[in-house]
Amino acid sequence: MRRRTVLTAAGAAVAMLALRGAASAQETMKIGLILPMTGSFASTGRQIEAAAKLYMQQSGDTVAGKKIQLIVKDDTGVADVTKRLAQELIVNDKVGVIAGFGLTPLALAPAPLATQAKVPAVVMAAATATITEASPYIVRTSFTLPQATVPMADWASQNGIKKVVTLVSDYGPGIDAEKAFSGAFGAKGGQVESLRVPLANPDFSPFLQKVADAKPDALFVFVPSGVGAQFVERGLDKSGIKLIGPGDVTDDDILNGMGDVALGAITTQHYSAAHDSPENKAFVEAFKKANNGMRPNFMAVGGYDGMHLIYEGLKKTNGAGGEALINAMKGMSWMSPRGPVSIDPQTRDIIQNIYVRKVERVNGELYNVEFATIANVKDPVKAAKSN
Ligand code: VNL
C-alpha cells in the first residue's frame, strides 16, 4: 500500500513536469532580438529596440494564445558575438524567432544556425542584397541598397547631373550601392568615379579633397546609419558639391543635428519621419512620446514592421513557429508607417515604395521631405537574377 502511494506520487510528479513543459512550450513564444546596443552603431540598436517595444505596447503581448517574450541582447556590433548569442538563444532559451541584425556581417554570421534549427530570422536593419540568400529562414523588413539606389541614379540622370563621384563605406552595402549607382547611371550616359572609405573610424578629409579635385556635379554617398553627421562635419560644406545618395546619410536620428550644411541634399529611401500619412503621424507621435522625444528613423520602422510580421505570421499559423511561420510570412502585405509594403514570396525581401526626398527645414527642424514616389520597388539584384 505504502509502496503504491509513493509510486503514484512519483508518477504524478513526472506527469506534472511533462505537462508544465508542454504548457510553457505552448504558451510562450520567445523572440531573441540581437542588436548593437553599444559601440559605433548603437543608434541602430536603440531605434530598433524602442520600436519593437512600442509595437508590443500597442498590440499587446499575447498572440494566437501565446505570450510573447522579447529577449534583447547586445552584440556590440561584432559578428562572432551575434553568432554566439543566436546559438545561446536558440539552444538555451528556445526562442522561436531571432531578429534584429544591425549590420550585414551581423546578419550573415547566424544565418546557418537559423537554417539548422529551422528558426525564422527577421532582419530589421542590414541591407546588402544577398543576405536573404544566406538562409531560407531569413526574411527582411528593412530594405536593400540597390532597391534604394537605382531610383537615385534615375533622378540624377533626369535632373541634369552628368558627372558623379561615389563615396561608399567599403563593405557589403556600400559596394552594393556603388555598383547599383554606377550601373544605372552609366547606362543612362552618366560618368562615374568611385571611392571607398573604411567602415571603421573613417577619416573623410582626404577623400573629400579628392572629390573637390574631381569637380563632379554631385557626390553620391553611402555611409551606414549614424555616420552621416561625422561625414558632413568633415568638410562637405567647404566642397560646395551637391550631396545625393540613399537616405542613410541623412537618417532621421541625426539629421536635425547636422545643421544647414545638409539643406538641399537629395536622397532616395523607403522611410522619412516626415512621410505624410495618418499611419506615420500616429507612429512618430507614439514613438516620440515613449522615448523622450526621440525621432524614429528608418531602422525604427524596420523594427516595428518586423514585429508586425512576426505577430501576423503567428496569427496565421495559430501560434506555430518553424517552417510554418516562415511560410506564413511570405506574401504578407500591410500598411506600414512608411507606406504599403509586402514580403516577396520568392525572395523574402520587402517590396516597398522608394521616395525621392530633399532636406528642408520644417517648423524649425530638418527633415527629408518626400516629393516623388516610385511605387512597389523590388530588390533589383534578385529581380534581375529571376529574369
Ligand atoms: C547596413 C546597411 C547598416 C545600411 C546600416 O546602418 C545601414 C548594413 C547601420 O547592411 O550593414 O544604414
Coordinates of C-alpha atoms in Angstrom, one line a residue, residues 21-289:
G21 CA 7.0 21.7 -20.1
A22 CA 4.3 21.2 -22.7
A23 CA 2.2 24.1 -21.4
S24 CA 5.1 26.6 -21.4
A25 CA 6.3 25.5 -24.8
Q26 CA 2.7 26.1 -26.0
E27 CA 2.1 29.3 -24.1
T28 CA 5.2 31.3 -24.7
M29 CA 6.8 32.5 -27.9
K30 CA 10.2 33.9 -27.2
I31 CA 11.8 36.4 -29.7
G32 CA 15.6 36.9 -29.4
L33 CA 16.3 40.5 -30.5
I34 CA 20.1 40.8 -31.2
L35 CA 21.3 44.3 -31.7
P36 CA 24.3 46.6 -31.5
M37 CA 23.3 48.4 -28.2
T38 CA 26.9 49.7 -27.6
G39 CA 29.7 50.7 -30.0
S40 CA 29.7 52.8 -33.1
F41 CA 26.3 51.6 -34.3
A42 CA 24.4 51.8 -31.1
S43 CA 21.9 54.3 -32.5
T44 CA 20.6 51.4 -34.7
G45 CA 20.1 49.2 -31.7
R46 CA 18.4 52.0 -29.7
Q47 CA 16.0 52.7 -32.5
I48 CA 15.0 49.1 -33.2
E49 CA 14.6 48.2 -29.5
A50 CA 12.4 51.2 -28.9
A51 CA 10.3 50.4 -32.0
A52 CA 9.9 46.7 -31.0
K53 CA 8.8 47.7 -27.5
L54 CA 6.4 50.3 -28.9
Y55 CA 4.8 47.7 -31.2
M56 CA 4.3 45.3 -28.2
Q57 CA 2.9 48.1 -26.0
Q58 CA 0.4 48.9 -28.7
S59 CA -0.5 45.4 -29.8
G60 CA -0.3 43.5 -26.5
D61 CA 1.9 40.6 -25.5
T62 CA -0.4 37.7 -26.4
V63 CA -0.8 36.4 -30.0
A64 CA -2.8 33.3 -31.0
G65 CA -2.9 32.3 -27.4
K66 CA 0.8 32.7 -26.9
K67 CA 2.6 35.0 -24.6
I68 CA 5.2 36.9 -26.5
Q69 CA 8.5 37.4 -24.6
L70 CA 11.1 39.7 -26.1
I71 CA 14.8 39.0 -25.1
V72 CA 17.1 41.8 -26.1
K73 CA 20.9 41.0 -26.4
D74 CA 23.8 43.4 -27.2
D75 CA 26.2 42.0 -29.8
T76 CA 28.3 45.2 -29.6
G77 CA 28.5 45.2 -33.4
V78 CA 30.8 42.1 -33.5
A79 CA 29.7 39.3 -35.8
D80 CA 31.2 36.5 -33.6
V81 CA 29.2 37.8 -30.7
T82 CA 26.0 37.9 -32.8
K83 CA 26.5 34.2 -33.7
R84 CA 27.2 33.1 -30.1
L85 CA 24.2 35.0 -28.9
A86 CA 22.0 33.4 -31.6
Q87 CA 23.2 30.0 -30.6
E88 CA 22.5 30.5 -26.9
L89 CA 19.1 32.0 -27.6
I90 CA 18.1 29.0 -29.8
V91 CA 19.6 26.2 -27.7
N92 CA 19.2 27.5 -24.1
D93 CA 16.3 30.0 -24.3
K94 CA 14.5 28.0 -27.0
V95 CA 13.5 31.2 -28.9
G96 CA 11.1 30.7 -31.8
V97 CA 12.4 33.7 -33.7
I98 CA 15.7 35.6 -33.9
A99 CA 15.5 39.2 -35.1
G100 CA 17.4 42.5 -35.3
F101 CA 20.8 42.3 -37.0
G102 CA 22.2 45.8 -37.2
L103 CA 24.8 45.4 -40.0
T104 CA 25.4 43.0 -42.8
P105 CA 28.2 40.9 -41.2
L106 CA 25.9 40.5 -38.1
A107 CA 23.1 39.2 -40.2
L108 CA 25.3 36.7 -42.2
A109 CA 27.0 35.2 -39.2
P110 CA 24.0 33.4 -37.6
A111 CA 22.3 32.5 -40.9
P112 CA 23.5 28.8 -40.8
L113 CA 22.1 28.5 -37.3
A114 CA 18.6 29.7 -38.5
T115 CA 18.7 27.1 -41.2
Q116 CA 19.8 24.2 -39.0
A117 CA 17.4 25.0 -36.2
K118 CA 14.5 26.0 -38.6
V119 CA 14.1 29.2 -36.7
P120 CA 12.9 32.3 -38.7
A121 CA 15.4 35.2 -38.6
V122 CA 13.8 38.6 -39.2
V123 CA 16.4 41.1 -40.5
M124 CA 15.3 44.5 -39.4
A125 CA 18.3 46.6 -40.4
A126 CA 21.1 45.0 -42.5
A127 CA 20.7 45.8 -46.2
T128 CA 23.2 44.0 -48.5
A129 CA 21.1 42.5 -51.3
T130 CA 22.4 38.9 -50.9
I131 CA 21.5 38.5 -47.2
T132 CA 18.2 36.8 -47.8
E133 CA 20.0 34.2 -49.9
A134 CA 22.1 33.1 -46.9
S135 CA 19.2 31.1 -45.4
P136 CA 15.7 30.1 -46.4
Y137 CA 14.7 31.1 -42.9
I138 CA 15.7 34.8 -43.3
V139 CA 13.0 37.4 -44.0
R140 CA 13.7 41.1 -44.2
T141 CA 11.8 44.2 -43.2
S142 CA 14.5 46.8 -43.8
F143 CA 15.5 47.3 -47.5
T144 CA 18.3 46.6 -49.9
L145 CA 20.8 49.2 -51.0
P146 CA 20.2 48.5 -54.7
Q147 CA 16.4 49.0 -54.1
A148 CA 17.0 52.4 -52.6
T149 CA 19.8 53.4 -55.1
V150 CA 18.6 52.7 -58.6
P151 CA 15.9 55.5 -58.2
M152 CA 18.7 57.9 -57.2
A153 CA 20.6 57.2 -60.4
D154 CA 17.4 57.7 -62.4
W155 CA 16.6 61.0 -60.6
A156 CA 20.2 62.2 -61.2
S157 CA 20.2 61.5 -64.9
Q158 CA 16.8 63.2 -65.3
N159 CA 18.0 66.3 -63.5
G160 CA 21.0 67.4 -65.4
I161 CA 23.6 65.6 -63.4
K162 CA 26.3 64.3 -65.7
K163 CA 29.4 63.5 -63.6
V164 CA 29.2 61.9 -60.2
V165 CA 31.8 60.8 -57.6
T166 CA 30.6 57.9 -55.5
L167 CA 32.0 57.6 -51.9
V168 CA 30.9 54.5 -50.0
S169 CA 31.8 52.6 -46.9
D170 CA 33.9 49.7 -48.0
Y171 CA 31.8 46.6 -47.2
G172 CA 28.6 44.8 -48.5
P173 CA 26.0 47.6 -48.6
G174 CA 28.5 50.2 -49.7
I175 CA 29.7 48.0 -52.6
D176 CA 26.0 47.3 -53.4
A177 CA 25.2 51.0 -53.6
E178 CA 28.3 51.8 -55.7
K179 CA 27.5 49.1 -58.2
A180 CA 23.8 49.9 -58.4
F181 CA 24.5 53.6 -58.9
S182 CA 27.3 53.3 -61.5
G183 CA 25.4 50.6 -63.4
A184 CA 22.1 52.5 -63.6
F185 CA 23.7 56.0 -64.0
G186 CA 26.3 54.7 -66.5
A187 CA 23.5 53.0 -68.6
K188 CA 21.9 56.5 -69.0
G189 CA 25.2 58.0 -70.2
G190 CA 26.4 59.4 -66.8
Q191 CA 30.1 59.4 -65.9
V192 CA 31.1 57.9 -62.5
E193 CA 34.3 57.9 -60.5
S194 CA 34.3 55.6 -57.4
L195 CA 36.0 56.0 -54.0
R196 CA 35.7 53.7 -50.9
V197 CA 36.3 54.6 -47.3
P198 CA 37.0 52.1 -44.5
L199 CA 33.9 51.2 -42.4
A200 CA 35.6 51.6 -39.0
N201 CA 36.6 55.1 -37.9
P202 CA 36.7 56.6 -41.4
D203 CA 38.8 59.8 -42.0
F204 CA 36.8 61.5 -44.6
S205 CA 39.0 64.6 -45.2
P206 CA 41.4 63.1 -47.8
F207 CA 38.5 61.6 -49.7
L208 CA 36.7 64.9 -49.7
Q209 CA 39.8 66.6 -51.1
K210 CA 39.8 64.1 -54.0
V211 CA 36.1 64.8 -54.6
A212 CA 36.8 68.5 -54.7
D213 CA 39.6 68.0 -57.2
A214 CA 37.4 65.8 -59.5
K215 CA 34.7 68.7 -59.6
P216 CA 31.7 66.4 -60.2
D217 CA 28.1 67.7 -60.5
A218 CA 27.2 65.6 -57.4
L219 CA 28.7 63.5 -54.7
F220 CA 26.9 60.2 -54.1
V221 CA 27.4 58.9 -50.6
F222 CA 26.6 55.8 -48.7
V223 CA 27.6 55.6 -45.1
P224 CA 25.7 53.4 -42.6
S225 CA 23.0 54.9 -40.3
G226 CA 24.5 57.1 -37.6
V227 CA 27.7 58.0 -39.5
G228 CA 26.3 60.8 -41.8
A229 CA 26.9 63.6 -39.2
Q230 CA 30.6 62.9 -39.0
F231 CA 30.8 62.9 -42.8
V232 CA 29.1 66.2 -43.2
E233 CA 31.2 67.8 -40.4
R234 CA 34.4 66.8 -42.0
G235 CA 34.1 69.4 -44.7
L236 CA 31.2 68.7 -47.1
D237 CA 30.2 72.4 -46.6
K238 CA 33.5 73.5 -48.0
S239 CA 33.3 71.4 -51.1
G240 CA 30.1 73.2 -52.4
I241 CA 29.1 70.0 -54.2
K242 CA 25.6 68.7 -54.3
L243 CA 25.0 65.7 -51.9
I244 CA 23.0 62.8 -53.2
G245 CA 22.6 59.1 -52.2
P246 CA 20.5 56.5 -50.4
G247 CA 18.9 58.0 -47.3
D248 CA 21.2 56.5 -44.7
V249 CA 23.5 59.6 -44.8
T250 CA 20.6 62.0 -43.7
D251 CA 19.0 59.5 -41.4
D252 CA 16.3 60.9 -39.1
D253 CA 18.2 60.0 -35.9
I254 CA 20.9 62.5 -36.7
L255 CA 19.6 64.8 -39.4
N256 CA 18.4 67.6 -37.2
G257 CA 21.8 67.9 -35.6
M258 CA 23.6 68.1 -39.0
G259 CA 22.8 71.8 -39.4
D260 CA 22.3 73.9 -42.6
V261 CA 25.1 72.1 -44.5
A262 CA 22.6 69.2 -45.0
L263 CA 19.9 71.5 -46.6
G264 CA 19.2 70.6 -50.2
A265 CA 20.6 67.1 -50.1
I266 CA 18.6 64.8 -52.3
T267 CA 18.2 61.2 -51.2
T268 CA 16.1 58.2 -52.1
Q269 CA 14.8 55.8 -49.5
H270 CA 11.8 53.9 -48.0
Y271 CA 11.3 56.0 -44.9
S272 CA 11.2 59.5 -43.7
A273 CA 9.8 60.7 -40.3
A274 CA 8.1 63.4 -42.4
H275 CA 6.2 60.8 -44.5
D276 CA 2.7 62.3 -44.9
S277 CA 0.2 59.6 -43.9
P278 CA -2.1 59.0 -40.9
E279 CA -0.3 55.8 -40.1
N280 CA 3.1 57.6 -39.9
K281 CA 1.8 60.6 -38.0
A282 CA 0.5 58.2 -35.3
F283 CA 3.7 56.2 -35.3
V284 CA 6.0 59.2 -35.0
E285 CA 3.9 60.7 -32.2
A286 CA 3.7 57.5 -30.2
F287 CA 7.4 56.8 -30.7
K288 CA 8.5 60.2 -29.5
K289 CA 6.1 60.0 -26.6

